Amino acid sequence: MRYQLKLNLLSLIPLIAGLLISIIILSNLIDKQSKKHLNFIRVQQENAIANEIKGRIESAYSILEYCYNHGYSKEECKDILNTLRYGDNNYIWVHMFNPEKSDDNIMLVHPNKNLINKNMSDVIDLDIVEKLYYEDKIYSKDEPEVSEIKPTAIFLAFNDVCRKNGDGVVKYFWPKIIDGKAGEIGYLKMSYVKYFSPWDWVLGTGEYADYIDALISDEKERYIRRNSKLLHVFFTTYLIVSLVLIFITFIVSKKIANRLKSYEDKLIESRQQALTSEKRLFDIAFSSGDFIWEIDKNFHFTFVEGDIDKILCYTKNDILGKSIFDYLADKEKDKIKNDIMIIFEEKKPLYNLESENQTATGDVVTLLTNACPVISESGELLGYRGITRNITAQKKESALREQLEYELQQTQKLDSIGSLAAGIAHEINTPIQFISDNVSFINNNLNSLIELVRLYTQQKQSTEQISEEVSELIEVIDIDFLMEEIPLALSQSQEGLSHVASIVGAMKSFSHTDQKEKEMADINKAISDAVIITKNEWKHHVDDVSCEFDNSLPFIPCYVGMLKQVFLNLIVNAVHAIEDAQNKHVITKGYISIKTYQNEEYVAVEITDNGIGIPEEIRHRVFDQFFTTKDVGKGTGQGLSIAHNAIVDKHKGRLTLSSEINKGTTFCIMLPIAPIDNPTDILQH
């Protein structure tokens, strides 16, 4: 019920606010329109008066021009102008105007004879009245309502208009003449003046404009009555719409209130579940040997729960307020601290951070930490909260497992070397044999050549007279044959030695002890070494191994000895697959192609054969350890398992295969170009 009441009250607020805003807007709009309309009427009426009095002056001005042009004297003209009347109180006056002297305002023509020949410069409208008729009301001229009305020096204003434009209208307040006397009330009056330059006369006449205020007042009353009806219609419509909206709101608010009550019940239930989950989380942390913590932006612990006393041998009170760096072991303290500082600056999650920490007893334990940043609504880093686990035992087990894997790889490498040794020896023996034959040939003929040279050096006669002894020796040793064959024998020997050197170099590189750290290596060179070493395996089944290398490949960080073992295993597997296909008469000629290229962030190696292929039902098992389809004694089932471990686990790369029965198999290796090592795993990608 309380929700429905609150919602109903809340729904009334926009209705009331809308009503008030509408009133303000309509009032301002009506007021602006009213002022605009009334001002239009005032301007229209004032223009009518101005046109009327201008017509009077133009008539008088024409008379004055006639008199001047026909030689009338000034006095005759004055008499004529003095007779002009427009009603009881409207007339023509004339005063002097000297453009060089603004206060020379001598009255020349006026019905009031007392003003003739008087200077009118000091006549000011508000000085001769006590009250003002303004906007259909009478005010004392000192009241605030008429404070914006300023006194006008009338004749100075007349002269100023004549000086600037030659003619024009001047508005001021002037009393009306009643029974021959001026009253105390000033009424708005408009006068039109025009300058007659030949005699420096100013002709003027005026008309009261006070009736405009009464006219505007009446129009204002009509406007108010009309707008009142409009407002009445608006408010009636608004009230009806509001009542409809209130009714709808009542129905909707009832439904919303019911839902809010339901949500409130669910929130209470959720809060209870959250408390239960929190307790469950702490129970799990206690039972799992983990501890949960929070730190502020200065790296100080603000909350600790869990098995902290068993992990670091400290109590919660010992930890609270201390820095997370206080417990790091000296071995990697600076490095770990620097990594954490970088993560804090970037406000990133902490993911699988391994660190060595010193316990209260002096022991060193390895801890695994995961944490997430605590960020305010404004984006400010408040700290981190996370969970830490003791993985000392797991690290020891992992180190032992890695050692066993390393020994297994070395055993497999030695096994590969042993199985390839005979073939490698045969590959070396062939060039050694023809090198030996060529050396024997050169050695057998070298003495004869030396003897020939000796005889030439002892010859005392000219070169045209060769002794019979030298000629006989040349015929015996067949000098032309030796000159052709000895360079050829040397060239063949050099080629054989180069072949032997490449085999020995590849074998030396292959058998080199695996490095503990990654190094930058040339993948194309590693593949070439594997191809050379396995030649005696594949040369009986394929004419050649086709190598399509991308020479623009960058050097990549890797365990190159491990990769060479992988390439060797895949080439040997390809040879065996081709041999099976040939034995089953599926193919007569085998081929192996190796292709390298760069694919986005990876260096790719594809090894393709046209062998027997891998059945679909066992493809998911080919990387399992000790799984093999070869006959007993021919395979151990470790080659592809080691390859998978080396590519996926050690290098964070990919190893995939595609195969078709009796068509062949392609293994694709993807190796990251950028280094991916454990230190960067603390950042969550």
XYZ file of C-alpha atoms in Angstrom:
685
model
C 0.000 0.000 0.000
C 2.817 2.416 0.834
C 4.350 1.909 -2.602
C 1.070 2.746 -4.327
C 0.612 5.892 -2.220
C 4.157 7.049 -3.007
C 3.715 6.357 -6.701
C 0.407 8.275 -6.765
C 2.067 11.225 -5.051
C 4.995 11.033 -7.447
C 2.606 10.970 -10.413
C 0.926 14.179 -9.180
C 4.219 16.056 -9.129
C 4.651 16.175 -12.936
C 0.958 17.076 -13.354
C 1.226 19.986 -10.916
C 4.572 21.004 -12.372
C 3.091 20.815 -15.861
C 0.175 23.019 -14.767
C 2.481 25.625 -13.231
C 4.797 25.617 -16.237
C 1.798 25.916 -18.561
C 0.482 28.871 -16.559
C 3.845 30.601 -16.714
C 4.280 29.939 -20.421
C 0.725 30.990 -21.329
C 0.913 34.085 -19.136
C 4.177 35.166 -20.716
C 2.849 34.418 -24.182
C -0.401 36.332 -23.568
C 1.484 39.222 -21.989
C 3.865 39.452 -24.952
C 1.023 39.257 -27.452
C -0.968 41.831 -25.493
C 1.918 44.292 -25.360
C 2.634 43.745 -29.028
C -1.040 44.312 -29.959
C -1.499 47.386 -27.755
C 1.759 48.881 -28.944
C 0.609 48.382 -32.518
C -2.610 50.317 -31.738
C -0.648 53.111 -30.054
C 1.750 53.441 -32.979
C -1.144 53.390 -35.416
C -3.013 56.157 -33.559
C 0.108 58.267 -33.098
C 0.847 57.966 -36.825
C -2.702 59.154 -37.554
C -2.227 62.224 -35.330
C 1.183 62.894 -36.844
C -0.215 62.756 -40.364
C -3.050 65.127 -39.415
C -0.858 67.797 -37.821
C 1.703 67.420 -40.583
C -1.053 68.237 -43.079
C -1.842 71.412 -41.143
C 1.791 72.513 -41.184
C 2.185 71.729 -44.868
C -0.827 73.964 -45.602
C 0.561 76.788 -43.467
C 3.996 76.301 -45.027
C 2.468 76.674 -48.512
C 0.832 79.947 -47.443
C 4.146 81.187 -46.047
C 5.962 80.316 -49.272
C 3.277 82.142 -51.281
C 3.622 85.271 -49.160
C 7.402 85.159 -49.416
C 7.395 84.644 -53.176
C 4.859 87.463 -53.785
C 6.604 90.056 -51.702
C 4.395 90.050 -48.625
C 6.006 91.520 -45.566
C 6.726 89.414 -42.464
C 4.012 91.260 -40.514
C 1.426 90.540 -43.201
C 2.389 86.882 -43.165
C 2.132 86.777 -39.353
C -1.414 88.151 -39.497
C -2.434 85.534 -42.041
C -0.921 82.660 -40.020
C -2.477 83.945 -36.809
C -5.928 83.471 -38.271
C -5.452 79.719 -38.866
C -7.515 77.616 -36.380
C -8.245 73.891 -36.079
C -10.990 73.533 -33.559
C -11.179 75.509 -30.341
C -7.659 75.036 -29.028
C -5.535 74.026 -32.055
C -3.679 76.715 -33.942
C -0.467 77.571 -35.766
C 2.433 79.174 -33.912
C 5.673 80.601 -35.273
C 8.942 81.189 -33.422
C 12.380 82.310 -34.484
C 15.129 79.708 -34.953
C 18.727 80.681 -35.493
C 20.724 77.555 -36.434
C 23.827 79.202 -34.989
C 22.120 80.027 -31.664
C 19.848 77.286 -30.293
C 18.306 79.397 -27.498
C 17.044 82.130 -29.829
C 13.382 81.044 -29.646
C 11.395 84.344 -29.864
C 7.649 83.700 -30.274
C 6.321 85.493 -33.399
C 2.801 84.089 -33.926
C 0.570 82.758 -31.133
C -3.080 83.252 -30.045
C -1.856 84.299 -26.606
C -0.684 87.840 -27.176
C 1.222 87.806 -23.914
C 3.740 85.346 -25.431
C 4.549 87.439 -28.508
C 8.212 88.534 -28.676
C 9.111 86.366 -25.638
C 12.001 83.932 -25.593
C 10.595 80.380 -25.088
C 13.899 78.575 -24.489
C 13.202 77.941 -20.825
C 9.740 76.389 -21.344
C 9.758 72.814 -19.928
C 6.606 70.717 -19.995
C 6.729 69.153 -16.492
C 7.475 72.504 -14.871
C 3.999 73.807 -15.651
C 1.971 70.776 -14.441
C 1.522 68.965 -11.134
C 0.005 65.732 -12.429
C 0.221 63.469 -15.441
C -2.443 61.622 -17.351
C -0.776 58.325 -18.255
C -2.273 55.005 -19.410
C -5.836 56.181 -18.639
C -4.935 57.188 -15.072
C -3.882 60.403 -13.348
C -0.653 60.326 -11.311
C 1.295 62.862 -9.379
C 4.340 63.517 -11.508
C 6.561 62.354 -8.620
C 4.971 58.882 -8.354
C 7.058 55.801 -9.332
C 4.556 54.743 -12.002
C 5.548 57.748 -14.159
C 9.185 57.956 -13.095
C 10.379 56.954 -16.578
C 8.806 60.151 -18.037
C 11.510 62.797 -18.214
C 10.962 66.580 -18.616
C 11.305 67.983 -22.124
C 12.709 71.414 -22.993
C 10.061 71.876 -25.649
C 11.403 74.620 -27.906
C 14.948 73.280 -27.727
C 13.521 69.946 -28.870
C 11.666 71.717 -31.733
C 14.867 73.413 -32.850
C 16.855 70.198 -32.590
C 14.412 68.411 -34.935
C 14.594 71.278 -37.412
C 18.385 71.353 -37.258
C 18.660 67.629 -37.986
C 15.800 66.926 -40.394
C 14.152 70.239 -41.261
C 10.826 68.978 -39.847
C 9.462 66.323 -37.498
C 7.304 65.322 -34.523
C 7.981 66.023 -30.836
C 6.002 64.367 -27.983
C 5.603 65.979 -24.549
C 3.051 66.557 -21.764
C 0.998 69.755 -21.787
C -2.053 71.023 -19.839
C -5.386 71.608 -21.533
C -6.919 75.118 -21.712
C -10.282 75.049 -19.989
C -12.282 78.273 -19.728
C -9.228 80.177 -20.839
C -7.015 78.715 -18.115
C -4.372 75.983 -18.150
C -5.082 73.074 -15.821
C -2.636 71.305 -13.502
C -2.732 67.963 -15.397
C -0.316 67.288 -18.231
C -1.664 65.310 -21.152
C 0.337 63.651 -23.892
C 0.606 66.039 -26.824
C 2.225 65.708 -30.235
C 3.488 68.734 -32.167
C 4.740 68.923 -35.733
C 7.279 71.614 -36.629
C 8.888 72.693 -39.908
C 11.715 75.122 -40.569
C 11.317 77.997 -43.070
C 14.922 78.895 -43.763
C 14.521 82.199 -45.718
C 13.257 83.977 -42.587
C 14.575 81.456 -39.950
C 11.015 80.776 -38.862
C 9.703 77.534 -37.337
C 6.030 76.744 -37.984
C 4.364 74.446 -35.477
C 1.033 72.984 -34.461
C -0.065 70.361 -31.942
C -2.760 67.857 -31.068
C -3.476 66.062 -27.786
C -2.955 62.282 -27.909
C -4.431 61.452 -24.490
C -7.450 59.718 -26.045
C -5.031 56.938 -27.136
C -4.586 55.870 -23.477
C -8.344 55.464 -23.032
C -8.567 53.575 -26.311
C -5.727 51.223 -25.303
C -7.233 50.733 -21.833
C -10.526 49.623 -23.377
C -8.709 47.332 -25.821
C -6.700 45.873 -22.933
C -9.880 45.033 -21.021
C -11.306 43.298 -24.094
C -8.072 41.385 -24.571
C -8.074 40.230 -20.944
C -11.672 39.033 -21.170
C -10.925 37.137 -24.386
C -7.812 35.524 -22.940
C -9.644 34.636 -19.740
C -12.037 32.539 -21.781
C -9.084 30.892 -23.518
C -7.419 30.109 -20.194
C -10.671 28.762 -18.835
C -10.962 26.359 -21.782
C -7.320 25.349 -21.390
C -7.552 24.681 -17.669
C -10.800 22.778 -18.083
C -9.185 20.580 -20.738
C -6.060 20.191 -18.621
C -8.170 19.187 -15.606
C -10.046 16.564 -17.607
C -6.835 15.138 -19.053
C -5.234 15.197 -15.609
C -8.125 13.282 -14.094
C -7.837 10.676 -16.840
C -4.096 10.448 -16.288
C -4.582 10.179 -12.526
C -7.003 7.330 -13.046
C -4.587 5.565 -15.387
C -1.736 6.270 -12.984
C -3.738 4.786 -10.134
C -4.206 1.552 -12.067
C -0.609 1.421 -13.296
C 0.840 2.374 -9.923
C -1.101 -0.424 -8.314
C 0.505 -2.919 -10.665
C 3.939 -1.347 -10.235
C 3.506 -1.340 -6.462
C 2.718 -5.031 -6.545
C 5.812 -5.656 -8.646
C 7.970 -3.509 -6.358
C 6.726 -5.458 -3.393
C 7.603 -8.652 -5.225
C 11.046 -7.256 -6.079
C 11.538 -6.197 -2.475
C 10.781 -9.708 -1.319
C 13.206 -11.062 -3.902
C 15.878 -8.560 -2.832
C 15.506 -9.640 0.754
C 15.779 -13.225 -0.371
C 18.774 -12.345 -2.591
C 20.473 -10.547 0.273
C 20.016 -13.593 2.430
C 21.416 -15.727 -0.371
C 24.330 -13.292 -0.748
C 25.101 -13.599 2.934
C 24.899 -17.358 2.608
C 27.148 -17.242 -0.481
C 29.601 -14.987 1.345
C 29.771 -17.448 4.209
C 30.122 -20.305 1.731
C 32.956 -18.434 -0.010
C 34.791 -17.918 3.262
C 34.242 -21.558 4.200
C 35.654 -22.621 0.824
C 38.619 -20.287 1.264
C 39.316 -21.737 4.694
C 38.952 -25.323 3.537
C 40.942 -24.846 0.307
C 43.907 -23.232 1.987
C 43.325 -19.926 0.145
C 42.887 -16.490 1.615
C 40.748 -13.600 0.388
C 41.951 -10.024 0.677
C 41.438 -6.395 -0.251
C 44.016 -3.634 -0.517
C 43.740 0.131 -0.945
C 45.368 2.174 -3.710
C 48.533 2.418 -1.579
C 48.918 -1.400 -1.585
C 47.983 -1.798 2.090
C 45.751 -4.655 3.256
C 42.308 -3.464 4.392
C 40.621 -6.879 4.595
C 41.934 -10.416 5.046
C 40.035 -13.666 5.493
C 41.031 -17.286 5.052
C 43.903 -19.582 5.920
C 46.464 -16.811 6.235
C 47.982 -18.279 9.392
C 48.787 -21.551 7.620
C 50.086 -19.946 4.428
C 52.268 -17.127 5.797
C 52.133 -18.030 9.502
C 50.754 -14.565 10.330
C 47.467 -13.604 12.002
C 44.928 -11.310 10.343
C 45.902 -8.471 12.686
C 49.535 -8.887 11.634
C 48.578 -8.480 7.968
C 46.052 -5.620 8.161
C 47.593 -2.245 7.358
C 50.780 -3.788 5.983
C 51.923 -3.524 2.361
C 51.657 -6.477 0.000
C 55.335 -5.950 -0.822
C 56.419 -6.551 2.790
C 56.145 -10.331 2.348
C 57.831 -10.753 -1.052
C 61.045 -12.790 -1.007
C 64.158 -10.820 -1.891
C 64.885 -12.994 -4.951
C 62.250 -11.455 -7.249
C 60.970 -8.615 -5.087
C 61.903 -5.748 -7.423
C 60.617 -7.489 -10.564
C 57.263 -8.531 -9.048
C 56.804 -5.081 -7.508
C 57.454 -3.418 -10.877
C 54.964 -5.756 -12.643
C 52.267 -5.008 -10.060
C 52.868 -1.259 -10.253
C 52.374 -1.359 -14.045
C 49.108 -3.280 -13.650
C 47.849 -0.808 -11.026
C 48.613 2.150 -13.297
C 46.651 0.524 -16.140
C 43.806 -0.594 -13.806
C 43.910 -4.107 -15.260
C 42.992 -7.402 -13.570
C 45.745 -9.443 -11.981
C 45.801 -12.891 -13.545
C 47.785 -15.903 -12.332
C 50.605 -13.899 -10.740
C 53.196 -16.220 -9.212
C 55.383 -14.769 -6.484
C 57.721 -16.082 -3.838
C 56.886 -14.892 -0.320
C 58.630 -15.271 2.998
C 56.634 -16.637 5.941
C 56.941 -15.612 9.554
C 59.102 -18.716 10.128
C 61.544 -17.743 7.392
C 60.390 -20.318 4.832
C 59.769 -19.326 1.217
C 56.447 -20.301 -0.356
C 55.138 -19.795 -3.895
C 51.755 -18.075 -4.072
C 49.352 -17.769 -7.024
C 47.249 -14.590 -7.022
C 44.219 -13.493 -9.036
C 42.586 -10.113 -8.414
C 40.389 -7.458 -9.968
C 40.491 -3.662 -9.589
C 37.996 -1.766 -7.426
C 37.063 1.381 -9.353
C 34.760 4.216 -8.282
C 31.937 5.592 -10.426
C 34.202 8.472 -11.424
C 36.849 6.033 -12.678
C 39.263 6.420 -9.763
C 41.161 3.311 -8.654
C 40.275 2.540 -5.030
C 42.297 -0.646 -4.709
C 42.169 -4.344 -5.557
C 40.420 -7.421 -4.175
C 41.471 -10.959 -4.880
C 42.327 -14.448 -3.739
C 45.731 -16.041 -3.115
C 46.593 -19.736 -3.100
C 49.642 -21.622 -1.894
C 51.037 -23.549 -4.890
C 54.416 -24.489 -3.454
C 53.684 -28.243 -3.660
C 52.203 -27.927 -7.156
C 55.288 -25.989 -8.324
C 57.547 -28.762 -7.089
C 55.400 -31.354 -8.836
C 55.384 -29.226 -12.003
C 59.173 -28.896 -11.925
C 59.502 -32.656 -11.529
C 57.057 -33.241 -14.367
C 58.940 -30.821 -16.621
C 62.169 -32.634 -15.817
C 60.576 -35.945 -16.759
C 59.224 -34.434 -19.972
C 62.663 -33.054 -20.765
C 64.273 -36.437 -20.168
C 61.586 -38.077 -22.311
C 62.281 -35.610 -25.120
C 66.009 -36.229 -24.855
C 65.386 -39.967 -24.952
C 63.201 -39.548 -28.016
C 65.893 -37.364 -29.608
C 68.568 -39.972 -28.915
C 66.238 -42.621 -30.286
C 65.798 -40.539 -33.447
C 69.556 -40.023 -33.734
C 70.111 -43.746 -33.226
C 67.571 -44.735 -35.858
C 68.982 -42.208 -38.327
C 72.658 -42.848 -37.541
C 73.131 -45.615 -40.110
C 71.502 -43.560 -42.836
C 73.528 -40.497 -41.916
C 76.718 -42.589 -41.955
C 75.764 -43.869 -45.403
C 75.080 -40.327 -46.583
C 78.517 -39.274 -45.370
C 80.259 -42.429 -46.697
C 79.286 -41.812 -50.342
C 80.987 -38.402 -50.702
C 83.905 -39.605 -48.562
C 84.426 -42.523 -50.986
C 84.688 -40.398 -54.122
C 86.803 -37.842 -52.256
C 89.216 -40.687 -51.387
C 89.289 -41.912 -55.002
C 89.966 -38.380 -56.286
C 92.760 -37.853 -53.758
C 94.389 -41.170 -54.774
C 94.149 -40.148 -58.459
C 95.760 -36.787 -57.797
C 98.435 -38.358 -55.568
C 99.350 -40.997 -58.208
C 99.890 -38.362 -60.915
C 101.396 -35.644 -58.797
C 104.967 -37.140 -58.886
C 104.957 -37.198 -62.697
C 103.868 -33.575 -62.791
C 106.565 -32.624 -60.312
C 109.214 -34.407 -62.455
C 107.944 -32.580 -65.541
C 108.240 -29.269 -63.811
C 111.780 -30.131 -62.619
C 112.922 -30.955 -66.171
C 111.487 -27.684 -67.458
C 113.338 -25.695 -64.840
C 116.666 -27.411 -65.740
C 116.229 -26.738 -69.462
C 118.874 -24.246 -70.566
C 117.935 -23.867 -74.218
C 115.097 -21.803 -75.506
C 111.486 -22.890 -75.051
C 111.312 -23.849 -78.788
C 114.023 -26.495 -78.285
C 112.427 -29.048 -75.913
C 114.575 -32.035 -75.095
C 113.599 -35.522 -76.078
C 113.409 -36.450 -72.398
C 110.706 -33.881 -71.696
C 108.757 -34.876 -74.795
C 108.830 -38.517 -73.849
C 107.618 -37.706 -70.315
C 104.733 -35.630 -71.688
C 103.629 -38.533 -73.863
C 103.934 -40.983 -70.942
C 101.873 -38.968 -68.392
C 99.243 -37.785 -70.934
C 99.423 -34.156 -69.897
C 96.177 -33.181 -71.671
C 94.198 -35.769 -69.723
C 95.687 -34.640 -66.415
C 95.001 -30.962 -67.152
C 91.328 -31.821 -67.659
C 90.768 -34.359 -64.882
C 92.734 -32.914 -61.960
C 90.619 -29.678 -61.698
C 87.476 -31.814 -62.037
C 88.662 -34.137 -59.279
C 89.398 -31.173 -57.029
C 85.973 -29.646 -57.739
C 84.192 -32.928 -57.003
C 86.173 -33.321 -53.802
C 85.265 -29.802 -52.744
C 81.578 -30.525 -53.474
C 81.751 -33.747 -51.489
C 83.358 -31.995 -48.549
C 80.647 -29.331 -48.649
C 77.974 -32.052 -48.603
C 79.672 -33.754 -45.674
C 79.989 -30.405 -43.884
C 76.247 -29.700 -44.314
C 75.338 -33.133 -42.948
C 77.748 -32.788 -40.019
C 76.555 -29.205 -39.354
C 72.896 -30.258 -39.397
C 73.660 -33.213 -37.115
C 75.658 -31.013 -34.761
C 72.863 -28.414 -34.665
C 70.242 -31.114 -34.139
C 72.124 -32.880 -31.331
C 72.898 -29.616 -29.510
C 71.674 -29.588 -25.924
C 68.254 -27.896 -25.641
C 68.399 -24.379 -24.242
C 66.546 -23.481 -21.044
C 65.454 -20.106 -22.362
C 63.927 -19.093 -25.653
C 66.192 -17.567 -28.260
C 65.604 -15.847 -31.600
C 65.909 -18.439 -34.364
C 65.442 -18.912 -38.113
C 62.623 -21.412 -38.707
C 63.644 -21.961 -42.339
C 67.153 -23.011 -41.212
C 65.721 -25.384 -38.583
C 63.569 -27.091 -41.242
C 66.540 -27.354 -43.634
C 68.590 -29.141 -40.931
C 65.773 -31.621 -40.348
C 65.459 -32.284 -44.110
C 69.210 -32.956 -44.415
C 69.309 -35.328 -41.444
C 66.324 -37.357 -42.659
C 67.495 -37.616 -46.281
C 68.413 -41.277 -46.028
C 64.875 -41.909 -44.760
C 63.025 -40.169 -47.569
C 65.336 -40.528 -50.585
C 64.140 -44.099 -51.253
C 60.483 -43.004 -51.386
C 60.496 -39.475 -52.818
C 62.750 -37.811 -55.367
C 63.168 -34.714 -53.245
C 61.532 -32.770 -50.423
C 60.011 -29.621 -51.933
C 60.759 -26.627 -49.703
C 58.873 -23.400 -50.404
C 60.315 -21.016 -47.867
C 59.188 -17.422 -47.214
C 62.569 -15.686 -47.014
C 60.983 -12.634 -45.375
C 60.064 -14.577 -42.236
C 61.246 -12.844 -39.054
C 63.317 -14.639 -36.463
C 61.018 -15.761 -33.651
C 61.589 -16.518 -29.959
C 61.571 -20.298 -29.523
C 63.239 -23.433 -28.228
C 64.838 -24.184 -31.590
C 66.171 -27.631 -30.649
C 62.681 -28.673 -29.616
C 61.252 -27.415 -32.936
C 63.876 -29.303 -34.949
C 62.770 -32.491 -33.184
C 59.166 -31.694 -34.139
C 60.065 -31.115 -37.796
C 62.116 -34.328 -37.863
C 59.251 -36.352 -36.355
C 56.727 -34.970 -38.854
C 59.030 -35.631 -41.847
C 59.724 -39.204 -40.692
C 55.976 -39.754 -40.140
C 55.345 -38.470 -43.675
C 57.944 -40.905 -45.077
C 56.327 -43.819 -43.240
C 52.884 -42.807 -44.518
C 54.221 -42.685 -48.113
C 55.937 -46.073 -47.641
C 52.621 -47.584 -46.475
C 50.831 -46.135 -49.495
C 53.503 -47.542 -51.831
C 53.398 -50.971 -50.190
C 49.625 -51.029 -50.672
C 50.071 -49.888 -54.293
C 48.005 -46.737 -53.665
C 50.780 -44.577 -55.153
C 53.976 -45.245 -57.049
C 55.791 -41.977 -56.436
C 55.681 -40.079 -53.207
C 56.205 -36.410 -52.466
C 56.729 -34.261 -49.379
C 56.346 -30.487 -49.492
C 57.201 -28.020 -46.750
C 55.899 -24.447 -46.922
C 56.506 -21.508 -44.597
C 54.680 -18.172 -44.534
C 53.582 -15.439 -42.163
C 49.925 -15.283 -41.068
C 48.996 -12.198 -39.017
C 50.750 -12.753 -35.669
C 52.099 -16.208 -36.465
C 54.784 -17.931 -38.516
C 53.165 -20.912 -40.225
C 54.777 -24.197 -41.305
C 52.842 -26.688 -43.460
C 54.210 -30.221 -44.010
C 52.245 -32.122 -46.637
C 52.605 -35.696 -47.946
C 50.653 -37.923 -50.323
C 50.791 -40.929 -48.027
C 48.136 -43.337 -46.804
C 46.312 -40.703 -44.680
C 44.858 -40.884 -41.154
C 41.391 -42.464 -40.611
C 38.846 -39.946 -39.311
C 37.894 -42.092 -36.313
C 41.392 -41.907 -34.794
C 42.399 -38.338 -35.716
C 41.366 -37.054 -32.292
C 43.864 -39.451 -30.670
C 46.974 -38.933 -32.755
C 48.446 -36.460 -30.251
C 47.870 -38.789 -27.287
C 51.029 -40.135 -25.694
C 52.025 -43.675 -26.742
C 49.210 -43.865 -29.323
C 50.472 -45.262 -32.640
C 49.125 -47.128 -35.686
C 52.549 -48.449 -36.664
C 53.671 -52.033 -36.260
C 55.354 -53.122 -33.030
C 58.959 -52.040 -32.990
C 58.471 -49.362 -35.640
C 56.996 -46.588 -33.522
C 56.715 -45.596 -29.856
C 53.712 -43.268 -30.170
C 55.635 -40.328 -28.692
C 56.491 -38.337 -31.821
C 53.192 -36.475 -32.263
C 52.637 -36.226 -28.506
C 56.006 -34.505 -28.114
C 55.197 -32.293 -31.112
C 51.887 -31.226 -29.545
C 53.533 -30.504 -26.206
C 56.321 -28.498 -27.843
C 54.072 -26.402 -30.104
C 50.975 -25.858 -27.928
C 52.274 -26.028 -24.345
C 55.815 -24.703 -24.677
C 55.367 -22.169 -27.481
C 51.669 -21.263 -26.987
C 51.118 -22.010 -30.675
C 48.761 -24.254 -32.647
C 49.159 -27.690 -34.218
C 46.414 -28.916 -36.523
C 46.070 -31.581 -39.184
C 43.902 -32.276 -42.187
C 43.910 -35.683 -43.825
C 42.165 -37.738 -46.482
C 42.474 -41.503 -46.815
C 44.739 -42.543 -49.724
C 45.269 -38.830 -50.534
C 47.676 -37.667 -47.866
C 48.019 -35.516 -44.737
C 48.955 -31.917 -43.950
C 50.217 -30.805 -40.540
C 50.018 -27.049 -39.902
C 52.167 -25.457 -37.210
C 51.458 -21.869 -36.067
C 54.209 -20.267 -33.960
C 53.710 -16.821 -32.309
C 55.986 -14.081 -33.588
C 55.783 -12.111 -30.320
C 57.121 -13.781 -27.177
C 54.473 -15.241 -24.851
C 56.051 -16.209 -21.544
C 54.800 -16.637 -18.016
C 55.682 -13.102 -16.813
C 53.129 -11.577 -19.150
C 50.438 -14.033 -18.080
C 49.757 -11.840 -15.082
C 47.817 -9.581 -17.434
C 44.395 -10.878 -18.347
C 44.122 -10.757 -22.138
